[in-house]
PDB file of C-alpha atoms in Angstrom:
ATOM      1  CA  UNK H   1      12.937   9.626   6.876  1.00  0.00           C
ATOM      2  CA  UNK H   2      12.217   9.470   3.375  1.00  0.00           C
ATOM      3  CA  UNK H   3       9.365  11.987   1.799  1.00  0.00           C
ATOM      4  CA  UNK H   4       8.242  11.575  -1.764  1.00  0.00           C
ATOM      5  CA  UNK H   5       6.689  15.250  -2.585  1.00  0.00           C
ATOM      6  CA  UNK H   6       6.896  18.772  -2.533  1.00  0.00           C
ATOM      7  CA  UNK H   7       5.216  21.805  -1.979  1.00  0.00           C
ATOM      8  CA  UNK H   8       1.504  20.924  -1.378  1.00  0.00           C
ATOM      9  CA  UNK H   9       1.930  17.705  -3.267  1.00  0.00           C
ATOM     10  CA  UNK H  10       1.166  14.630  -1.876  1.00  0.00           C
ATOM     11  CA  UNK H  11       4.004  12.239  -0.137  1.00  0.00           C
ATOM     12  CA  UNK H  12       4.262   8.927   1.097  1.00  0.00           C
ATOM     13  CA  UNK H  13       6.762   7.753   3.672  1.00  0.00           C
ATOM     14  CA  UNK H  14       7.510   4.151   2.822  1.00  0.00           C
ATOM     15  CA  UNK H  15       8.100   1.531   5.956  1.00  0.00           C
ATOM     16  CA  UNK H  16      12.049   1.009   4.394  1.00  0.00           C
ATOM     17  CA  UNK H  17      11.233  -2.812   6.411  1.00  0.00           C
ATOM     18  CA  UNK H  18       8.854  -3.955   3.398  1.00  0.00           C
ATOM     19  CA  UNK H  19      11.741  -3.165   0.937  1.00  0.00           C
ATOM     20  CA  UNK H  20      14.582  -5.735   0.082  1.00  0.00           C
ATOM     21  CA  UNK H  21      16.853  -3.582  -2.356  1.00  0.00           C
ATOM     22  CA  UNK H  22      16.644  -0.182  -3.495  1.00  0.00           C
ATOM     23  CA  UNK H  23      18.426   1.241  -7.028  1.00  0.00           C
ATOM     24  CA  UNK H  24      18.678   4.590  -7.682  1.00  0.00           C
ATOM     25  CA  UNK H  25      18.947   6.489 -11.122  1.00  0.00           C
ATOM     26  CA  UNK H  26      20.505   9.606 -10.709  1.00  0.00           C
ATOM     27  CA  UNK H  27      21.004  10.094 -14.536  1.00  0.00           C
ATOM     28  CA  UNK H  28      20.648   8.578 -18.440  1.00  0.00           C
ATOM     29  CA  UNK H  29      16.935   8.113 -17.487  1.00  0.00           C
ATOM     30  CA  UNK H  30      15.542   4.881 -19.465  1.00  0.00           C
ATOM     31  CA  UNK H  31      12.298   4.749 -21.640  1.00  0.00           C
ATOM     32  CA  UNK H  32      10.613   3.229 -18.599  1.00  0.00           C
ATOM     33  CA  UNK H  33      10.981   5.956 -16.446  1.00  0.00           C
ATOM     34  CA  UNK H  34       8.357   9.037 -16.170  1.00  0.00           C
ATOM     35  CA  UNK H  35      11.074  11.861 -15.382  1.00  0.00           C
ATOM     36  CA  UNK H  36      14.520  12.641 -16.369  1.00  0.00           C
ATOM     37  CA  UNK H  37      15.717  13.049 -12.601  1.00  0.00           C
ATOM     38  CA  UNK H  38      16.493  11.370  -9.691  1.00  0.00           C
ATOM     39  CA  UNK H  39      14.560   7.756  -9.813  1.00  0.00           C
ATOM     40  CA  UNK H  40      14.428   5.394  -6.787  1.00  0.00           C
ATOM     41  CA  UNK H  41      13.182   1.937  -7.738  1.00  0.00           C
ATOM     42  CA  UNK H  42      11.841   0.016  -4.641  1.00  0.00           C
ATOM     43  CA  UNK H  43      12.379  -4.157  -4.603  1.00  0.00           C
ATOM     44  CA  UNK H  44       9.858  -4.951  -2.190  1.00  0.00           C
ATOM     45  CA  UNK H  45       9.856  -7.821   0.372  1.00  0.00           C
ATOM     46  CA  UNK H  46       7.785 -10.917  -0.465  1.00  0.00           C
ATOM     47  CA  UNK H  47       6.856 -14.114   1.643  1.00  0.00           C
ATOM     48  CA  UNK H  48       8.015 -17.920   0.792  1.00  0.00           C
ATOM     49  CA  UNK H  49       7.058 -21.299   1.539  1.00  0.00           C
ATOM     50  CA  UNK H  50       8.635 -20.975   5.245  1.00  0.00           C
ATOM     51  CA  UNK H  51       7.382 -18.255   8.028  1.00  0.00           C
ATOM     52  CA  UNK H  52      10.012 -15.988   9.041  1.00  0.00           C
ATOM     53  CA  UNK H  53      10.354 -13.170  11.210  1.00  0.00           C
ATOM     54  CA  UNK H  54      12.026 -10.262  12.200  1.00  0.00           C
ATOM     55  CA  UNK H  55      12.707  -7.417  14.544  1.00  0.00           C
ATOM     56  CA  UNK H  56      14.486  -4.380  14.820  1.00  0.00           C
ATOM     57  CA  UNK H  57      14.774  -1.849  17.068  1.00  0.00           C
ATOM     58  CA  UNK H  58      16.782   1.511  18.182  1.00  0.00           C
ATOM     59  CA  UNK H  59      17.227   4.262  20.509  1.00  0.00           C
ATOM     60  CA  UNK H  60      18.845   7.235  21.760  1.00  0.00           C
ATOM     61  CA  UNK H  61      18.356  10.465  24.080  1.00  0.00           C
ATOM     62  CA  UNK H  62      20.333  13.698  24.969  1.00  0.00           C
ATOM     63  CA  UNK H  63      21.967  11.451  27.711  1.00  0.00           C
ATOM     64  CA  UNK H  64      24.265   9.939  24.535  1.00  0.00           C
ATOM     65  CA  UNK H  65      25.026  13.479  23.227  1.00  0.00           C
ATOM     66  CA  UNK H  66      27.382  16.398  23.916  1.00  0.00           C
ATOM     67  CA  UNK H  67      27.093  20.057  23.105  1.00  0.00           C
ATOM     68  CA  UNK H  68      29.259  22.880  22.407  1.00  0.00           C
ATOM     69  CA  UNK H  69      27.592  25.828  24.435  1.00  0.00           C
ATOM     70  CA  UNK H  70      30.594  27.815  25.381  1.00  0.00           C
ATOM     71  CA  UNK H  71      30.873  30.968  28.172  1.00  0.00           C
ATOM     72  CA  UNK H  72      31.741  32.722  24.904  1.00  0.00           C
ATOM     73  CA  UNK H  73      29.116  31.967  22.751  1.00  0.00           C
ATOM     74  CA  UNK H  74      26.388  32.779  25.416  1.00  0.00           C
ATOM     75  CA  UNK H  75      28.123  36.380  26.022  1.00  0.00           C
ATOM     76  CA  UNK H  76      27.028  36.975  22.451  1.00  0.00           C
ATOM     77  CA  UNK H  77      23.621  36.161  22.752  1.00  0.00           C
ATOM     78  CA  UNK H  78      23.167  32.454  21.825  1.00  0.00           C
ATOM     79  CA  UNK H  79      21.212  30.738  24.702  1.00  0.00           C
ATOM     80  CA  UNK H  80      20.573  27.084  23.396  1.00  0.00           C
ATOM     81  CA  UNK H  81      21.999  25.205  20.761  1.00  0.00           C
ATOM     82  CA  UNK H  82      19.804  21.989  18.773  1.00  0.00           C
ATOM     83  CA  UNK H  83      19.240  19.005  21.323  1.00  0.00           C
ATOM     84  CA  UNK H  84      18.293  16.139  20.539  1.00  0.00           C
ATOM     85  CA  UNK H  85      15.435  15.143  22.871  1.00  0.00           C
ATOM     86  CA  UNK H  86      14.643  11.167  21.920  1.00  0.00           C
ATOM     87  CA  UNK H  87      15.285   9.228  18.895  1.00  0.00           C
ATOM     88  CA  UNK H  88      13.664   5.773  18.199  1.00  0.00           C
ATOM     89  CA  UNK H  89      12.813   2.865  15.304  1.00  0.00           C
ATOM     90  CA  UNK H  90      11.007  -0.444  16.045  1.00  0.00           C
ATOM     91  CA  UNK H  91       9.502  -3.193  13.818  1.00  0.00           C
ATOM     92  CA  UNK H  92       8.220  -6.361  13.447  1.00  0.00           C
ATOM     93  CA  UNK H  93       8.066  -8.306  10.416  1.00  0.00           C
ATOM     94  CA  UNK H  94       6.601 -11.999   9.043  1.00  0.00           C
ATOM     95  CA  UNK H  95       6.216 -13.466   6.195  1.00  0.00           C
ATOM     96  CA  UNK H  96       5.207 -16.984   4.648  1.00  0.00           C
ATOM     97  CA  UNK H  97       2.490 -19.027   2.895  1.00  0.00           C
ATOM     98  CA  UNK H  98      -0.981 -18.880   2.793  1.00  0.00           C
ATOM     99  CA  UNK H  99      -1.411 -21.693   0.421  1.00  0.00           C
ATOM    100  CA  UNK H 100       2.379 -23.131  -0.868  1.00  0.00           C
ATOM    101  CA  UNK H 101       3.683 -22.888  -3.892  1.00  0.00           C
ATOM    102  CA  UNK H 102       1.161 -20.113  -4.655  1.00  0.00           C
ATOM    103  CA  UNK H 103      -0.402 -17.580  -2.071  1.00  0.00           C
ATOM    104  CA  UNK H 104       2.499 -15.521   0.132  1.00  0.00           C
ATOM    105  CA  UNK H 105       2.247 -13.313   2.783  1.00  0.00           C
ATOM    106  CA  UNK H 106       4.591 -10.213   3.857  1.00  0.00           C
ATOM    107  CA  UNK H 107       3.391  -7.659   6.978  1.00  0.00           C
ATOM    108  CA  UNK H 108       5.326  -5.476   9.430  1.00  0.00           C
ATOM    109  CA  UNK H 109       4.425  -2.836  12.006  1.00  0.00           C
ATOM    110  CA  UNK H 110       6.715  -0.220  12.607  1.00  0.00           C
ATOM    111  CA  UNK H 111       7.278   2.850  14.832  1.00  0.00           C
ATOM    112  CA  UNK H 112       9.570   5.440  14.179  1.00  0.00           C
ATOM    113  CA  UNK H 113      10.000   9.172  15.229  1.00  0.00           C
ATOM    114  CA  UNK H 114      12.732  12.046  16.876  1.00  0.00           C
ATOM    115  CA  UNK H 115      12.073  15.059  18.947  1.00  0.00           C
ATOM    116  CA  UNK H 116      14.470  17.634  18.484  1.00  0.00           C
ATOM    117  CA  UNK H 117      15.093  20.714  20.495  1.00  0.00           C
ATOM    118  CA  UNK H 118      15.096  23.942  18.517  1.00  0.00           C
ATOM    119  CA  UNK H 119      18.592  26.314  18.588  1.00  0.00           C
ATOM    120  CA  UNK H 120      16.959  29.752  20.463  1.00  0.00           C
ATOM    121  CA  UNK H 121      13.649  29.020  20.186  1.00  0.00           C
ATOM    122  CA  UNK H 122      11.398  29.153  22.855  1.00  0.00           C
ATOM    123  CA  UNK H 123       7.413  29.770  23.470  1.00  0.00           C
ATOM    124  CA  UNK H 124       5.414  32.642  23.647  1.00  0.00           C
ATOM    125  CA  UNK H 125       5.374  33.758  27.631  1.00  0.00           C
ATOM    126  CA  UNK H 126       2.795  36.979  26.194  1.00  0.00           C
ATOM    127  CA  UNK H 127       0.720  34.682  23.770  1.00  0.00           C
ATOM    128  CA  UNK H 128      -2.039  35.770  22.855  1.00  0.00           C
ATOM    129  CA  UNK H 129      -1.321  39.622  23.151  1.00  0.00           C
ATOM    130  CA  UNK H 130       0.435  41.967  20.606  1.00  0.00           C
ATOM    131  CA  UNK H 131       4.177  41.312  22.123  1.00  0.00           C
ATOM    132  CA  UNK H 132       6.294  37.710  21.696  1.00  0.00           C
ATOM    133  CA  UNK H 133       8.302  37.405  24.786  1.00  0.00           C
ATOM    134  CA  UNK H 134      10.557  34.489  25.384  1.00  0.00           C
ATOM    135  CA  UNK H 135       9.588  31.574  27.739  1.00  0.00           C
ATOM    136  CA  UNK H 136      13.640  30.586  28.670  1.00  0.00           C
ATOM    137  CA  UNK H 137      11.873  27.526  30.402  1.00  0.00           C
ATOM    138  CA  UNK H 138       9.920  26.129  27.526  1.00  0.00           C
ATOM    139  CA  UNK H 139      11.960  25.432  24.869  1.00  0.00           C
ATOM    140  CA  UNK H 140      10.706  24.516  21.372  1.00  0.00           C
ATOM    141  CA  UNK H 141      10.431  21.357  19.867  1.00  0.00           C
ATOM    142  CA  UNK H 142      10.215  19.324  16.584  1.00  0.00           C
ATOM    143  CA  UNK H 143       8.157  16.711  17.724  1.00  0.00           C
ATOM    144  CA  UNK H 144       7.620  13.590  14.842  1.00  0.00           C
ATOM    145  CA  UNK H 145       5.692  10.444  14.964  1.00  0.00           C
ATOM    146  CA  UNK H 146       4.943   7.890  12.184  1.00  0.00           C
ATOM    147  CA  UNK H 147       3.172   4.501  12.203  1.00  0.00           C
ATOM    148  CA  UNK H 148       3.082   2.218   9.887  1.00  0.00           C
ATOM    149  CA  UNK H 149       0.931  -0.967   9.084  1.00  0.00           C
ATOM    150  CA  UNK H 150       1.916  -2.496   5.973  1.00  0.00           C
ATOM    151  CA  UNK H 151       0.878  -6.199   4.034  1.00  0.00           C
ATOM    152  CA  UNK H 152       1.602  -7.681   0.868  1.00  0.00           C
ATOM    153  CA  UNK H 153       0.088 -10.399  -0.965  1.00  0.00           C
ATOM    154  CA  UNK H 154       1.780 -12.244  -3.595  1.00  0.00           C
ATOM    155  CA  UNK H 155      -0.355 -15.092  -6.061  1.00  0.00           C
ATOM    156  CA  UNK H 156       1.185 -16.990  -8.939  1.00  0.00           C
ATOM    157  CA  UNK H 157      -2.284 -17.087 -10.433  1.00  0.00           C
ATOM    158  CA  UNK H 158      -0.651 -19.480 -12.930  1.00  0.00           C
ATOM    159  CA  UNK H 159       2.875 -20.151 -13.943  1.00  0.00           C
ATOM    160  CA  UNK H 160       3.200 -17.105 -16.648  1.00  0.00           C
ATOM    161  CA  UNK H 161       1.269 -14.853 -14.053  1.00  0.00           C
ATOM    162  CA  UNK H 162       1.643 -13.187 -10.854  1.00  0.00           C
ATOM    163  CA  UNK H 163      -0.350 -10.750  -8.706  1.00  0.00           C
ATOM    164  CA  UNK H 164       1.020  -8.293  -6.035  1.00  0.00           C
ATOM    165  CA  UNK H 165      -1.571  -6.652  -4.108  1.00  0.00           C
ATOM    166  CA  UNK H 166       0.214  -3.974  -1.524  1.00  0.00           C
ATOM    167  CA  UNK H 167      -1.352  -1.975   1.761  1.00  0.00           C
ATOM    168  CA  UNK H 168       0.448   0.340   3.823  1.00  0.00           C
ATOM    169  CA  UNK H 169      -2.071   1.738   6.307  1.00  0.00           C
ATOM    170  CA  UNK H 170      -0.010   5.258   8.449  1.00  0.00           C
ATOM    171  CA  UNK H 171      -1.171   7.413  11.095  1.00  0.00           C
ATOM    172  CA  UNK H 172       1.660  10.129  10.981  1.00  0.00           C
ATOM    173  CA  UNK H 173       2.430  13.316  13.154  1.00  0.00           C
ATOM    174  CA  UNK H 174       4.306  16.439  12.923  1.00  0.00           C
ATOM    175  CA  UNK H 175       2.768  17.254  16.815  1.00  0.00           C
ATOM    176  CA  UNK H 176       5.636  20.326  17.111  1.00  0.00           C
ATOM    177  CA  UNK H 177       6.756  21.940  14.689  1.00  0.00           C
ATOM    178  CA  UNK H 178      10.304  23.796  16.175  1.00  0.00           C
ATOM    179  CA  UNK H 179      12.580  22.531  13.654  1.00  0.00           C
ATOM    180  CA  UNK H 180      15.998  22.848  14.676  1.00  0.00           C
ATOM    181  CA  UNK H 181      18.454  25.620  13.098  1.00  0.00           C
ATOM    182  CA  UNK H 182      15.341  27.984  12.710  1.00  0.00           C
ATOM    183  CA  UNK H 183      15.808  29.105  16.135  1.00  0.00           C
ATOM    184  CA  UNK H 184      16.137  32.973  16.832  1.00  0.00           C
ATOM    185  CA  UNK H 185      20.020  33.290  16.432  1.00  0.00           C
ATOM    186  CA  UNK H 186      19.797  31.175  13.000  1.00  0.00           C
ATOM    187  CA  UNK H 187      17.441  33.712  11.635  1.00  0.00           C
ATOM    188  CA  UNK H 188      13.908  32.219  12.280  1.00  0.00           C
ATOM    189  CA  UNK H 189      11.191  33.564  10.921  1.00  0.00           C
ATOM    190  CA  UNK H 190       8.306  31.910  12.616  1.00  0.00           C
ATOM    191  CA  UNK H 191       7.846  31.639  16.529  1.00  0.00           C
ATOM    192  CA  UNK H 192       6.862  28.334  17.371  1.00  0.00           C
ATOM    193  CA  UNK H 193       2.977  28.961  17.861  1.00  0.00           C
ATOM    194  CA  UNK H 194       3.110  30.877  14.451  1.00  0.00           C
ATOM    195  CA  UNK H 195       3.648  27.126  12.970  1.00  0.00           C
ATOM    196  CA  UNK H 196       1.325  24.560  11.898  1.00  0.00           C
ATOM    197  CA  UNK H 197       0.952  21.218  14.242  1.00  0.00           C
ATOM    198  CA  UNK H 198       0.171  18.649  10.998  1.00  0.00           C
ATOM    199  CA  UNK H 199      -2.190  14.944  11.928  1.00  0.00           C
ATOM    200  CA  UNK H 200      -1.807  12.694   8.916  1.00  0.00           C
ATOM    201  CA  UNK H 201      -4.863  10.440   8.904  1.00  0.00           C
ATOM    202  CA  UNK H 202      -5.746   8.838   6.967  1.00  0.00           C
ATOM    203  CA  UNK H 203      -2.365   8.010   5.031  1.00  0.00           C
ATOM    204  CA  UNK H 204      -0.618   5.737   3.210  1.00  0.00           C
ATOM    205  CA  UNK H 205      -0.452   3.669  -0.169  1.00  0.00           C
ATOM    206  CA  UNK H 206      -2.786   0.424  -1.621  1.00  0.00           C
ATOM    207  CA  UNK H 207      -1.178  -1.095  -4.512  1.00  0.00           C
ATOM    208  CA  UNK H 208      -1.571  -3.679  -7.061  1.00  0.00           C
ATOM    209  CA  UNK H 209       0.631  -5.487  -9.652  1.00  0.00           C
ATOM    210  CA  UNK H 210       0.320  -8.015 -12.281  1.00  0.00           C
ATOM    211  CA  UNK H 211       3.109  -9.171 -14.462  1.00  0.00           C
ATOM    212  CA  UNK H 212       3.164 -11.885 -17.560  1.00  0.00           C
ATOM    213  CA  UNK H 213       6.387 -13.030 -19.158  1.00  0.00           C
ATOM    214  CA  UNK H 214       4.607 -14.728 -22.186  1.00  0.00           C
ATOM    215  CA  UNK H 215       7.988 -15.196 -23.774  1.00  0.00           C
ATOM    216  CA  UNK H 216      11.794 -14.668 -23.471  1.00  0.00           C
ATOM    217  CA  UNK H 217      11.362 -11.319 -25.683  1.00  0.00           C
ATOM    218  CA  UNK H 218       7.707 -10.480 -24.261  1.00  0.00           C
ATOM    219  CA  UNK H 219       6.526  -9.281 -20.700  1.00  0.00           C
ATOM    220  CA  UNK H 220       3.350  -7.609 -19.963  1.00  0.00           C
ATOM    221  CA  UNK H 221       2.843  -5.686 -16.672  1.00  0.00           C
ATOM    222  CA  UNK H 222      -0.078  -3.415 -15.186  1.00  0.00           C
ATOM    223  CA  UNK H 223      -0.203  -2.050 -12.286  1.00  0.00           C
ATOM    224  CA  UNK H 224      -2.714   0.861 -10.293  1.00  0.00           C
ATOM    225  CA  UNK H 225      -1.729   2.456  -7.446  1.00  0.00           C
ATOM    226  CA  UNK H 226      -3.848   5.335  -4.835  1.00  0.00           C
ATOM    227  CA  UNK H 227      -1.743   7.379  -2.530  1.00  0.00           C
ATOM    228  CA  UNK H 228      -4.138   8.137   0.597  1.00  0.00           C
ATOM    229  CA  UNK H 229      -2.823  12.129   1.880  1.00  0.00           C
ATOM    230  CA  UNK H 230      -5.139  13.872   4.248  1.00  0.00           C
ATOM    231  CA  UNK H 231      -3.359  16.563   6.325  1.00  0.00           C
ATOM    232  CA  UNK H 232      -5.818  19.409   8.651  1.00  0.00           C
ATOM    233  CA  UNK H 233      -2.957  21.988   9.776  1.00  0.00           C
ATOM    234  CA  UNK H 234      -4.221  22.302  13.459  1.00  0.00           C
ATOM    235  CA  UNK H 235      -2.965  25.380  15.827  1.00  0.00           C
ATOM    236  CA  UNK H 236      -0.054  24.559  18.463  1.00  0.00           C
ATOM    237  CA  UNK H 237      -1.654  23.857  22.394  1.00  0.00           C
ATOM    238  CA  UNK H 238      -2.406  27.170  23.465  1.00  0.00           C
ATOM    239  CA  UNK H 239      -3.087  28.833  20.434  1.00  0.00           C
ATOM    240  CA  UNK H 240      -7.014  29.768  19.646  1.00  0.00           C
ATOM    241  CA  UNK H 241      -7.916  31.022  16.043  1.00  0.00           C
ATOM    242  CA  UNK H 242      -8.836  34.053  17.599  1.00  0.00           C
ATOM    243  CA  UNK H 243      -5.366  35.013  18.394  1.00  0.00           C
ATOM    244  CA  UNK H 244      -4.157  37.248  15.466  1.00  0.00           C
ATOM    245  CA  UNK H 245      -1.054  36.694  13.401  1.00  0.00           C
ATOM    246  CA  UNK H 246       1.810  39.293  13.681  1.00  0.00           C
ATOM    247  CA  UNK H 247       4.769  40.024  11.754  1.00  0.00           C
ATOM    248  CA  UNK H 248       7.636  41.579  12.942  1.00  0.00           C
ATOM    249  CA  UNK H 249       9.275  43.205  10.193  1.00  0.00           C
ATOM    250  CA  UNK H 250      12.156  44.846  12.525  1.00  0.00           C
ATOM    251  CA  UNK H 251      12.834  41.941  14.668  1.00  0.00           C
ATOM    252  CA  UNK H 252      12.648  40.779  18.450  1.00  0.00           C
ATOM    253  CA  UNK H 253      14.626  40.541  20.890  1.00  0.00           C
ATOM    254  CA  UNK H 254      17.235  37.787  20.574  1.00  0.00           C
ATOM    255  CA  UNK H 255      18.593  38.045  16.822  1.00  0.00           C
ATOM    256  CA  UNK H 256      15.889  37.167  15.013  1.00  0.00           C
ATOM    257  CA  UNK H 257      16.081  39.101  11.297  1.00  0.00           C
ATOM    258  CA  UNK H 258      13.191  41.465  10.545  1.00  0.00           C
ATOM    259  CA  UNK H 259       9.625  39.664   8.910  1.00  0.00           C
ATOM    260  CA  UNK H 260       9.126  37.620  12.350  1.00  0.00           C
ATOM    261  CA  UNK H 261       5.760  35.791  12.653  1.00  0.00           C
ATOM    262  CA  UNK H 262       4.245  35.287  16.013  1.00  0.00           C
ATOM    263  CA  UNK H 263       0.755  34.659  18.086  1.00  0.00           C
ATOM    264  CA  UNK H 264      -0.318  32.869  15.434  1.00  0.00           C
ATOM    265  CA  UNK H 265      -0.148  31.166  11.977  1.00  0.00           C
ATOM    266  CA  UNK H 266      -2.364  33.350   9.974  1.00  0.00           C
ATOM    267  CA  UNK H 267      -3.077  32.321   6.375  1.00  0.00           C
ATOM    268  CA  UNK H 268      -1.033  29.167   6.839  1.00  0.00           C
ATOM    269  CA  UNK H 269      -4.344  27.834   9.529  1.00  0.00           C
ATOM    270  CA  UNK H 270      -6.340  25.064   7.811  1.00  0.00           C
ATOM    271  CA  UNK H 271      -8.452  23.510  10.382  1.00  0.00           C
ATOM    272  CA  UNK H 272     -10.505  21.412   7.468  1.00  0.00           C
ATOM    273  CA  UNK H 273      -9.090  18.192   6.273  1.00  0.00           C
ATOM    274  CA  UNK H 274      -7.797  19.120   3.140  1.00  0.00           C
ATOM    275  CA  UNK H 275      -7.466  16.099   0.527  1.00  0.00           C
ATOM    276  CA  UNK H 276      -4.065  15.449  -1.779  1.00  0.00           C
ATOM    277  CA  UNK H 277      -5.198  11.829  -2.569  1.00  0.00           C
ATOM    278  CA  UNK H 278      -3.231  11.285  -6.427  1.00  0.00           C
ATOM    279  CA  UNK H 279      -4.515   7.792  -8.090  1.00  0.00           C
ATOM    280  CA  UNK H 280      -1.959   5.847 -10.947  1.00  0.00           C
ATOM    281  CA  UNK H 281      -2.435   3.191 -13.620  1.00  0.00           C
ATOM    282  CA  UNK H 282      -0.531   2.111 -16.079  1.00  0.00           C
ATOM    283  CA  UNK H 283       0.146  -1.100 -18.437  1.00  0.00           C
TER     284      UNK H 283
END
């Protein structure tokens, strides 16, 4: 889905049900906007005078999908290619008044998430020894879950002002982290338990909005925004923070390329919540 940061900056992934048209700037910035990049400008979804409601829903499995694993290509070493394991997105949405003609509601629950097998990557058969050994019957998996409770409340406080209050309440998880392509034969450079297993909680975004068109020439906005980003990086099942973190640096059996970490994540292990809550305001 979508994700709003990089590095060890915070993100938000938005619940795309709560928005009702998206622009995006991909060059000639205006005055308005804070960077001269890429700018995606979010119409959100408001309530009206009449209730309404919506749902959604999809899903697929590995039953709906093919693969090109030939006699050939498993002569030369390649033992899996990237499966898709389950793929699924369901919401509900409603909207209407709370008083007409001047308090609106918006809210929707969704659930979205994919597991993905990894292409020739497997668990550690030897973990927690000094040797990485495939397990050819456990096959590694990107595992992803997000949740997402969002509301919004419009008021025309009066008829030259309105207030948008937002709240997007998510419980996300990255519960595997065997991405696929970084499987042995693509050149992987972390065995599965030498990954972090990320719990997002508590995330998400609270919002607010006031706007003032005092005259055909004049508008006055504010707004203040906190983006909510806790994220412990927690060891995969079977891993103990005992277990010490190897690299490789001629390879393993399989393909992999030399620098190959394995047993366990070393350095990367944060078992404390760390915090990368970022606060906005602006008029």
């Amino acid at each position: 889905d979508n994700y709003a940061g990089s590095g060890d900056s915070p993100g938000y992934l938005f619940n795309t049900q709560t928005v009702e048209e998206t622009s995006v700037e991909t060059g000639g910035a205006g005055a308005d906007s804070g960077a001269p990049n890429v700018g995606i400008n979010m119409i959100p979804k408001e309530g009206g005078n009449t209730f309404r409601f919506g749902i959604t829903g999809l899903y697929t499995n590995k039953s709906l999908q093919s693969d090109n694993l030939s006699d050939a290509l498993v002569a030369r070493g390649l033992t899996s290619v990237p499966e898709l394991d389950r793929m699924y997105d369901a919401g509900f949405t409603i909207g209407g008044p709370i008083s007409r003609d001047k308090v609106w509601f918006f809210a929707s629950i969704r659930r979205w998430g994919t597991k993905n097998k990894a292409s020739g990557l497997f668990y550690n058969k030897t973990q927690g020894t000094p040797f990485y050994t495939e397990d050819l019957s456990r096959p590694a998996y990107r595992d992803e879950k997000y949740q997402s409770h969002a509301s919004r409340v419009t008021w025309q406080l009066t008829q030259k002002q309105k207030l948008n209050l937002f709240f997007d309440l998510k419980k996300d998880c990255v519960c595997e982290t065997g991405g696929a392509g970084s499987g042995l034969g693509s050149g992987a450079t972390n065995a599965l338990e030498a990954q972090t297993v990320w719990y997002l909680w508590p995330n998400g975004l609270v919002q607010g909005t006031w706007s003032s068109p005092l005259t055909q020439r004049l508008l006055l906005e504010a707004g203040a925004s906190a983006v909510f980003f806790h994220w412990p990086g927690d060891l995969p099942a079977g891993v103990k923070p005992e277990h010490i973190s190897i690299l490789e640096q001629s390879g393993v059996p399989g393909g992999a390329r030399g620098n190959f970490r394995y047993n366990n994540a070393g350095g990367t292990y944060h078992p404390d919540r760390r915090v990368g809550d970022r606060f906005a305001q602006r008029f």
